[in-house]
mmCIF file of C-alpha atoms in Angstrom:
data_model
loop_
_atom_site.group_PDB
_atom_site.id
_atom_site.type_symbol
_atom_site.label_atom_id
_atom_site.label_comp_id
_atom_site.label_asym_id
_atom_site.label_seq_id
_atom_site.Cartn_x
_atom_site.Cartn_y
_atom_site.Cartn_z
ATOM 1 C CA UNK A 181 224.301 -21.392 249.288
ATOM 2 C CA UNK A 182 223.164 -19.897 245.567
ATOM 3 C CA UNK A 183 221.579 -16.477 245.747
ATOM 4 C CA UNK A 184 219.582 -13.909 244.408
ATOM 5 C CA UNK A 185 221.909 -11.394 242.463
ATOM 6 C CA UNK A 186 220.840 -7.752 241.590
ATOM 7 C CA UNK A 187 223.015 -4.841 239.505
ATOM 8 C CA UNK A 188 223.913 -2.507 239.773
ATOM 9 C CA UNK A 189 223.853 -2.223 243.593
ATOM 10 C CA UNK A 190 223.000 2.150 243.043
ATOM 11 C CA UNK A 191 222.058 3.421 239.956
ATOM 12 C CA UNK A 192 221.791 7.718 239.633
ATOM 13 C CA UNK A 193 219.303 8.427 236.854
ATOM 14 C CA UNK A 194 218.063 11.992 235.667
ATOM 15 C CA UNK A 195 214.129 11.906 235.672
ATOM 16 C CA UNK A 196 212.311 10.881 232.154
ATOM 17 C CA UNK A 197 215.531 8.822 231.666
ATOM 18 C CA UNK A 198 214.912 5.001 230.643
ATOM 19 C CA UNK A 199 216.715 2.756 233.705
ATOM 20 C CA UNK A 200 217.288 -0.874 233.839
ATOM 21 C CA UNK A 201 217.293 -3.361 236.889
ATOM 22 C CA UNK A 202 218.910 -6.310 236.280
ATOM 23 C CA UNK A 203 218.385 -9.595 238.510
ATOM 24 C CA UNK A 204 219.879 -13.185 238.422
ATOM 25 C CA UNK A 205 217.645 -15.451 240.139
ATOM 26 C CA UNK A 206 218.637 -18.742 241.804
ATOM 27 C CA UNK A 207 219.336 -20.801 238.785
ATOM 28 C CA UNK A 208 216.298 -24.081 239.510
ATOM 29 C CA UNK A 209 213.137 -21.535 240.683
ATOM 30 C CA UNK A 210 210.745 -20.523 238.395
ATOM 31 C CA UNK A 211 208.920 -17.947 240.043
ATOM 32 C CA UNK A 212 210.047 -14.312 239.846
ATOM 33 C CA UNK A 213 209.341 -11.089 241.671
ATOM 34 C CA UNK A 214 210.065 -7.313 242.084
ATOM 35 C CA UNK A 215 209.639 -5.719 245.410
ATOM 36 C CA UNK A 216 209.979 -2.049 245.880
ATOM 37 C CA UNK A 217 210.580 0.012 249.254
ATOM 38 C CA UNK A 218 210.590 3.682 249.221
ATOM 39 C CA UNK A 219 212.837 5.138 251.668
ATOM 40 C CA UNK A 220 211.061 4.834 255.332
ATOM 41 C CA UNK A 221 207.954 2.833 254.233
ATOM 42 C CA UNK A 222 207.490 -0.699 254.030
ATOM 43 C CA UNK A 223 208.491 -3.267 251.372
ATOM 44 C CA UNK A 224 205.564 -3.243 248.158
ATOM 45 C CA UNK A 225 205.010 -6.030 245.901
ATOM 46 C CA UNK A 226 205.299 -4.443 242.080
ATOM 47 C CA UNK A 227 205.341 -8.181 239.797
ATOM 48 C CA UNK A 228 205.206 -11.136 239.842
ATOM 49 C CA UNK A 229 206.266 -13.414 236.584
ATOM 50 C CA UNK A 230 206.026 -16.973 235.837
ATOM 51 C CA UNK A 231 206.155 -18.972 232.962
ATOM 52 C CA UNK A 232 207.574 -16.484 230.941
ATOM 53 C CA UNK A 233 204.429 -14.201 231.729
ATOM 54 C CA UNK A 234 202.990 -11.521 234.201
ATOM 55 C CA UNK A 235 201.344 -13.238 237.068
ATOM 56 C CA UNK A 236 200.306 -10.925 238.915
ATOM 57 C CA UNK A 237 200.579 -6.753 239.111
ATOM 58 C CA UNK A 238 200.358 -4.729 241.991
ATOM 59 C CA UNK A 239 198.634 -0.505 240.853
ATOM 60 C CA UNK A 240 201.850 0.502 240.993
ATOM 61 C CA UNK A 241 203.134 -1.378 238.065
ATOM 62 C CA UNK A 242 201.604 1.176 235.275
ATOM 63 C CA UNK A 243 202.602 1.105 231.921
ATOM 64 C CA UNK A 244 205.964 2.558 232.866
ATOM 65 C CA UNK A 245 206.660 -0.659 234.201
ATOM 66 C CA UNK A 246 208.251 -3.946 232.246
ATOM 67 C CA UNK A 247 209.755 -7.006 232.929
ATOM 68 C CA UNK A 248 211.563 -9.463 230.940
ATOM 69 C CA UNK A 249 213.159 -12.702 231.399
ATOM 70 C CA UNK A 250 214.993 -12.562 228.199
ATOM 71 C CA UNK A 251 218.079 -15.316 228.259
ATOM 72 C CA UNK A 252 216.534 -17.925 230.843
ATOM 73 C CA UNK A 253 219.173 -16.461 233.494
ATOM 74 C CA UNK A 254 218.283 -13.087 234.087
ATOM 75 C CA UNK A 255 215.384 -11.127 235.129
ATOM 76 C CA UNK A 256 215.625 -7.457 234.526
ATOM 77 C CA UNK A 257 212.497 -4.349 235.357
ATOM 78 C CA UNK A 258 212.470 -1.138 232.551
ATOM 79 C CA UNK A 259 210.889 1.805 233.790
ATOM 80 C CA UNK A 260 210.999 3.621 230.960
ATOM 81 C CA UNK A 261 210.458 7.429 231.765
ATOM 82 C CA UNK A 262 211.415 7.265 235.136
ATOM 83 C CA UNK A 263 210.005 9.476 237.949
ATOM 84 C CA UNK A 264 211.469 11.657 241.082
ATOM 85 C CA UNK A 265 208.661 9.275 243.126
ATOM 86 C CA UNK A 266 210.549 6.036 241.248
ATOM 87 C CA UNK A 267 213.275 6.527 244.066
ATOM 88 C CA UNK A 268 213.232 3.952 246.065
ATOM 89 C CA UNK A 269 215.253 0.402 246.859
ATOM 90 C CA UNK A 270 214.245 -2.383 244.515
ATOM 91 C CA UNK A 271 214.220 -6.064 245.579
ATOM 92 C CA UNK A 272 214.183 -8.714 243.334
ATOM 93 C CA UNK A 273 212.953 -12.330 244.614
ATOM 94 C CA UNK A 274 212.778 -15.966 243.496
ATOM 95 C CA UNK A 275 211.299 -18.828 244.570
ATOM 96 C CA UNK A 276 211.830 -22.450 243.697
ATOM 97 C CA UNK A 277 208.135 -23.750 243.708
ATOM 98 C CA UNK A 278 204.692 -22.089 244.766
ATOM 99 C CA UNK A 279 204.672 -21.916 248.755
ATOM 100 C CA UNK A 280 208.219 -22.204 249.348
ATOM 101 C CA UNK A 281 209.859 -19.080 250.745
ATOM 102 C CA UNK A 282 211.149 -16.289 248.544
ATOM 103 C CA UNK A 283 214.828 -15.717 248.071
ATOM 104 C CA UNK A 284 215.878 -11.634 248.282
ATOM 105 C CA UNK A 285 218.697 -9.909 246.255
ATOM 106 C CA UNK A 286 220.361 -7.140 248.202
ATOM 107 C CA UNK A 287 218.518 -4.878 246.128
ATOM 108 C CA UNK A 288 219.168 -1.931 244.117
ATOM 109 C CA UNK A 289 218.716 2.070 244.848
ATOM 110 C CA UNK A 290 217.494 3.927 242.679
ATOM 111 C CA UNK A 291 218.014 7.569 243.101
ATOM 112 C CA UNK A 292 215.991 9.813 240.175
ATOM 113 C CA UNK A 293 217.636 13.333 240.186
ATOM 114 C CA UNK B 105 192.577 -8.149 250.519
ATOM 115 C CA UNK B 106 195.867 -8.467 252.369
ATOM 116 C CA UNK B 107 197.132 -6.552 254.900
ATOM 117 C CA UNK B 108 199.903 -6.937 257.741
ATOM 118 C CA UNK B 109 200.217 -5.076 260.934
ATOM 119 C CA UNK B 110 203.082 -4.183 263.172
ATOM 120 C CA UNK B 111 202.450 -1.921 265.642
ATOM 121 C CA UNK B 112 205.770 -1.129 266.642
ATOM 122 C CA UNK B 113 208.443 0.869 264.387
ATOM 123 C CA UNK B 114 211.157 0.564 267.442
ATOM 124 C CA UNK B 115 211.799 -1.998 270.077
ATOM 125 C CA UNK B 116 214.103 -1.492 272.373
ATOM 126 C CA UNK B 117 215.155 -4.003 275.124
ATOM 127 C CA UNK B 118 217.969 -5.499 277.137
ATOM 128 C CA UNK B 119 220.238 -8.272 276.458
ATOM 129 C CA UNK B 120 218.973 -11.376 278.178
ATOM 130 C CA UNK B 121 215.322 -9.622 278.219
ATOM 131 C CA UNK B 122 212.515 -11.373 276.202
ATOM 132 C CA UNK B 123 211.821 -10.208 272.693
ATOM 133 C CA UNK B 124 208.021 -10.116 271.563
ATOM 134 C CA UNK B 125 207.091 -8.789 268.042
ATOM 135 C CA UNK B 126 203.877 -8.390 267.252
ATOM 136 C CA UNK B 127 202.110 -9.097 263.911
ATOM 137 C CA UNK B 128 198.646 -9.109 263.264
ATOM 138 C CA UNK B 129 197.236 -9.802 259.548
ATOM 139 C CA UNK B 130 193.956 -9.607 257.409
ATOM 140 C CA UNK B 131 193.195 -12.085 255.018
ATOM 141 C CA UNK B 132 190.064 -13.732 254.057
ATOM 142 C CA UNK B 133 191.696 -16.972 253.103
ATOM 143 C CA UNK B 134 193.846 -19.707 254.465
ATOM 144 C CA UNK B 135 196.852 -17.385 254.665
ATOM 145 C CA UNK B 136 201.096 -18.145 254.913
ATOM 146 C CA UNK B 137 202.889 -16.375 257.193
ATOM 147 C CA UNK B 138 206.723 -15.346 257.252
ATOM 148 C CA UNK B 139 209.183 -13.626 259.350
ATOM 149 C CA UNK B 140 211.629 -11.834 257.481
ATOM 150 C CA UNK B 141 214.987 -10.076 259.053
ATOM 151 C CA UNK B 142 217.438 -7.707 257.589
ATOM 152 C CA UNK B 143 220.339 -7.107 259.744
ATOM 153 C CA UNK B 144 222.369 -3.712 258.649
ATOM 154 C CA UNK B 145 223.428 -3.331 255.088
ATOM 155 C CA UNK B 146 222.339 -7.085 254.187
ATOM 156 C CA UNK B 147 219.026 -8.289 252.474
ATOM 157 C CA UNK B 148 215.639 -9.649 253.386
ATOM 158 C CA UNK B 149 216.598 -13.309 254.377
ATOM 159 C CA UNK B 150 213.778 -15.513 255.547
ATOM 160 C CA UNK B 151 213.535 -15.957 259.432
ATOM 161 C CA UNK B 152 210.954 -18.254 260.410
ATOM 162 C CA UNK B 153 207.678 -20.080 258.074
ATOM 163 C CA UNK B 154 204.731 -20.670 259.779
ATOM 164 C CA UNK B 155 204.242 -24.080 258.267
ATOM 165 C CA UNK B 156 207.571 -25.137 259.356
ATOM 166 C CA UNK B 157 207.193 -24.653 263.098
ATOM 167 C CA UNK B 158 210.702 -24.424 264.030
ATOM 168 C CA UNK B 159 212.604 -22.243 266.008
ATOM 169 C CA UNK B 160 216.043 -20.360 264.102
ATOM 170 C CA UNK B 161 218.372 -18.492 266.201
ATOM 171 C CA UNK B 162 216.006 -19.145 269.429
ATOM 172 C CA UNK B 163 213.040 -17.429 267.633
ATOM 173 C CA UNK B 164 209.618 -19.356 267.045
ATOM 174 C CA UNK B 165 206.657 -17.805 266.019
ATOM 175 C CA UNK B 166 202.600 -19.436 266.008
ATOM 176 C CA UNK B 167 200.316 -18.682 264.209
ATOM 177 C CA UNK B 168 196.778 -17.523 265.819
ATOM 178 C CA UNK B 169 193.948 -18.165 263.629
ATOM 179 C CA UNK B 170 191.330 -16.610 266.128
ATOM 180 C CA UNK B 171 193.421 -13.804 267.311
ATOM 181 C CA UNK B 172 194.615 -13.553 263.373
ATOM 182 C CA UNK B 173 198.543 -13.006 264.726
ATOM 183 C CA UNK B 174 201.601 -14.336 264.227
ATOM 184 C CA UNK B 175 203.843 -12.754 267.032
ATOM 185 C CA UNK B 176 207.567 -13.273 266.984
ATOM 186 C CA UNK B 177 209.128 -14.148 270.102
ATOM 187 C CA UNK B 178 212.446 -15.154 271.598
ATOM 188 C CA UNK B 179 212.792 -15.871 275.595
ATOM 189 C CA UNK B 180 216.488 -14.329 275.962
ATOM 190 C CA UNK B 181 217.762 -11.455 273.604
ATOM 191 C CA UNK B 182 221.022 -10.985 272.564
ATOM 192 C CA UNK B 183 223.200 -8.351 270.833
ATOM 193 C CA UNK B 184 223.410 -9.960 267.226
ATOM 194 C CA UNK B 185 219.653 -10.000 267.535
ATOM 195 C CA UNK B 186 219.469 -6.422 266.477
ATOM 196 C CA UNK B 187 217.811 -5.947 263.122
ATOM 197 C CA UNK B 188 214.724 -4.555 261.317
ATOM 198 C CA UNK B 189 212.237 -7.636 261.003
ATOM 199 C CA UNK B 190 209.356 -8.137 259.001
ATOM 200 C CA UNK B 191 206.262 -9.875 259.397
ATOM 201 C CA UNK B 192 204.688 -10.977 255.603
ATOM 202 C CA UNK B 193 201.740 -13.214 254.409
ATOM 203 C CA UNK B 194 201.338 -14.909 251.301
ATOM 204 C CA UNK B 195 198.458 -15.629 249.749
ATOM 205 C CA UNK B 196 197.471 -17.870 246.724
ATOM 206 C CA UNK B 197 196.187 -15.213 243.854
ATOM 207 C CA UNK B 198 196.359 -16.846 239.839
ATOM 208 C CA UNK B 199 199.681 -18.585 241.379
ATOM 209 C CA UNK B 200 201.901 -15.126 242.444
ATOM 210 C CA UNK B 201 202.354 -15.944 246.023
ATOM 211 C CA UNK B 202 202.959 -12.267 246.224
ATOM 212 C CA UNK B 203 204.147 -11.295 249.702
ATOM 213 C CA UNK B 204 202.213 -8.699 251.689
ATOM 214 C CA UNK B 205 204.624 -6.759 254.103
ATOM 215 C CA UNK B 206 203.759 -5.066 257.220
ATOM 216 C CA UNK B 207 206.264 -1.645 258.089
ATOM 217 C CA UNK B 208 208.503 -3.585 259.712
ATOM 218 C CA UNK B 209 209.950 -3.377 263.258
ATOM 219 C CA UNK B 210 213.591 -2.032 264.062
ATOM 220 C CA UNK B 211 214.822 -4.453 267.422
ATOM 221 C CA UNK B 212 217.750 -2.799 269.089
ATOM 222 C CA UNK B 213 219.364 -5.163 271.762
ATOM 223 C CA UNK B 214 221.413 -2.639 274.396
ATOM 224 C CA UNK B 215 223.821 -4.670 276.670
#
């Protein structure tokens, strides 16, 4: 069964550092997302990104916040001056078409120093 | 705006008991609700659909419109049941279909 990929599976950053998440979604969906859970708190919606554009933001995703599909395979997020409150697990999702289920990656930990 | 409820961070039961976890939600449209379950060390993998009305793994779930819940049940429990699980809606905004997740309840199955 095809899945969501994410790298690296922990990345260690020092704070004001630039970090990159990289995702590869399922190779036919079109819809994109980044989920975010900071440790003991529930699973937040950050972005969503279709059509090669922003969908939808959540308050969280401030200007330190980017996403890019930029070679039709992957999907990455750029904080660029990360954060000590940045720590958290990142999810990335896809979906195939709108109102079919979202497909998770196994996420990636980010751990700002 | 969205919001999902679970009430309870830890439920404990037996094995052969029956499992009930609760999920209430807020949404002022015609909402779609998921059950999501992450068993240790794995990801979020999709559960149960609202729409699709079928039971996985001997769980089913309905959806309440009055009551506005969408309670995940199961009439026997066993051991490989125990995971964190995750009630989340979805809701049409400018075509997102963000997710809204509630906290999330952690099922532990004792024998």
């Amino acid at each position: 069964e095809p899945e969501v990929t994410q790298t690296p599976s922990h990345q260690v950053t020092q704070m004001g550092q630039e970090v990159i998440l990289r995702c590869v979604p399922i190779s036919n969906h079109l819809y994109f997302y980044w989920y975010r859970q900071i440790l003991g708190q529930k699973v937040e919606f950050l972005v969503s990104f279709y059509n090669n554009e922003i969908s939808e933001k959540s308050e969280i995703f401030d200007d330190q916040f980017s996403v890019e599909r930029p070679d039709g395979s992957n999907f990455t997020l750029k904080i660029r001056s990360t954060k000590l409150e940045d720590s958290a697990m990142y999810f990335c999702a896809s979906m195939g078409r709108s109102n079919q289920p979202q497909h998770f990656g196994d996420g990636t930990r980010l751990s700002i120093l | 705006a969205q919001r999902v409820t679970q009430p309870e961070k830890l439920l404990s039961v037996f094995k052969g008991a029956p499992v009930e976890l609760k999920c209430n939600y807020s949404y002022s449209g015609s909402p779609e609700l998921f059950w999501y379950v992450q068993y240790s060390r794995q990801r979020l993998q999709l559960l149960l659909r609202h729409i699709s009305r079928e039971s996985i793994k001997g769980f089913t779930a309905d959806l309440n419109k009055g009551e506005t819940s969408f309670h995940l049940k199961k009439p026997f429990a066993q051991e490989e049941d125990s995971a964190m699980y995750y009630c989340a809606l979805s809701g049409i905004t400018g075509g997102g279909n963000k997710l809204t997740f509630g906290t999330g309840t952690q099922l532990k199955v004792e024998l």
